[in-house]
Coordinates of C-alpha atoms in Angstrom, one line a residue:
A1 CA -9.9 12.7 25.8
R2 CA -7.8 14.1 23.0
V3 CA -6.9 11.6 20.3
I4 CA -3.3 12.2 18.8
E5 CA -3.5 11.5 15.1
R6 CA -0.2 9.7 14.8
D7 CA -1.4 7.2 17.4
W8 CA -4.5 6.2 15.5
P9 CA -3.7 2.8 13.8
G10 CA -5.2 3.9 10.5
F11 CA -3.1 6.9 10.3
A12 CA 0.1 4.9 9.6
A13 CA -1.7 2.8 6.9
Q14 CA -2.9 5.9 5.2
K15 CA 0.5 7.4 5.3
E16 CA 2.1 4.3 3.8
F17 CA -0.7 4.2 1.1
A18 CA 0.1 7.8 0.1
R19 CA 3.8 7.0 -0.2
G20 CA 2.9 4.0 -2.2
L21 CA 0.9 6.0 -4.6
A22 CA 3.6 8.6 -4.9
A23 CA 6.3 5.9 -5.7
M24 CA 3.9 4.2 -8.2
S25 CA 3.4 7.6 -10.0
R26 CA 7.2 7.9 -10.3
G27 CA 7.5 4.4 -11.7
E28 CA 9.3 3.1 -8.7
L29 CA 7.3 -0.1 -8.6
D30 CA 9.4 -2.1 -6.2
D31 CA 9.2 0.7 -3.5
A32 CA 5.5 1.2 -4.2
A33 CA 5.0 -2.7 -3.8
K34 CA 6.8 -2.6 -0.4
R35 CA 4.6 0.4 0.7
F36 CA 1.4 -1.4 -0.3
Q37 CA 2.5 -4.6 1.5
A38 CA 3.2 -2.5 4.6
V39 CA -0.4 -1.1 4.3
L40 CA -1.8 -4.6 4.2
A41 CA 0.3 -5.6 7.3
L42 CA -1.5 -2.7 9.1
D43 CA -4.8 -3.1 7.4
P44 CA -5.4 -6.5 5.8
K45 CA -8.7 -5.5 4.5
S46 CA -7.5 -2.6 2.5
F47 CA -8.9 -3.3 -1.0
E48 CA -7.1 -0.2 -2.5
A49 CA -3.7 -1.5 -1.4
R50 CA -4.4 -5.0 -2.6
N51 CA -5.6 -3.7 -5.9
N52 CA -2.5 -1.4 -6.4
L53 CA -0.3 -4.4 -5.6
A54 CA -2.1 -6.4 -8.1
V55 CA -1.5 -3.7 -10.8
I56 CA 2.1 -3.6 -10.0
Y57 CA 2.6 -7.3 -10.1
S58 CA 0.9 -7.4 -13.4
E59 CA 3.1 -4.5 -14.8
Q60 CA 6.1 -6.6 -13.7
G61 CA 4.8 -9.7 -15.5
R62 CA 4.2 -11.5 -12.2
Y63 CA 0.7 -12.6 -13.3
D64 CA 0.3 -15.3 -10.6
A65 CA 1.1 -13.0 -7.9
A66 CA -1.4 -10.4 -9.4
L67 CA -4.2 -13.0 -9.3
D68 CA -3.4 -13.8 -5.7
E69 CA -4.2 -10.3 -4.7

């Protein structure tokens, strides 16, 4: 059976993660946070997305939210 890449559940999470990184690198922290939250909705165990979200919250001065991540 042939697996179509876009139907693999992890593909959507990886795609959102990459978009989050791009937004983060442009300083678009609100957009990046939404992307990493979307990753966590698809893959709740994503340490990388959780860590990046904590970094964003910290940069925004949202220290309690950062600690929760």
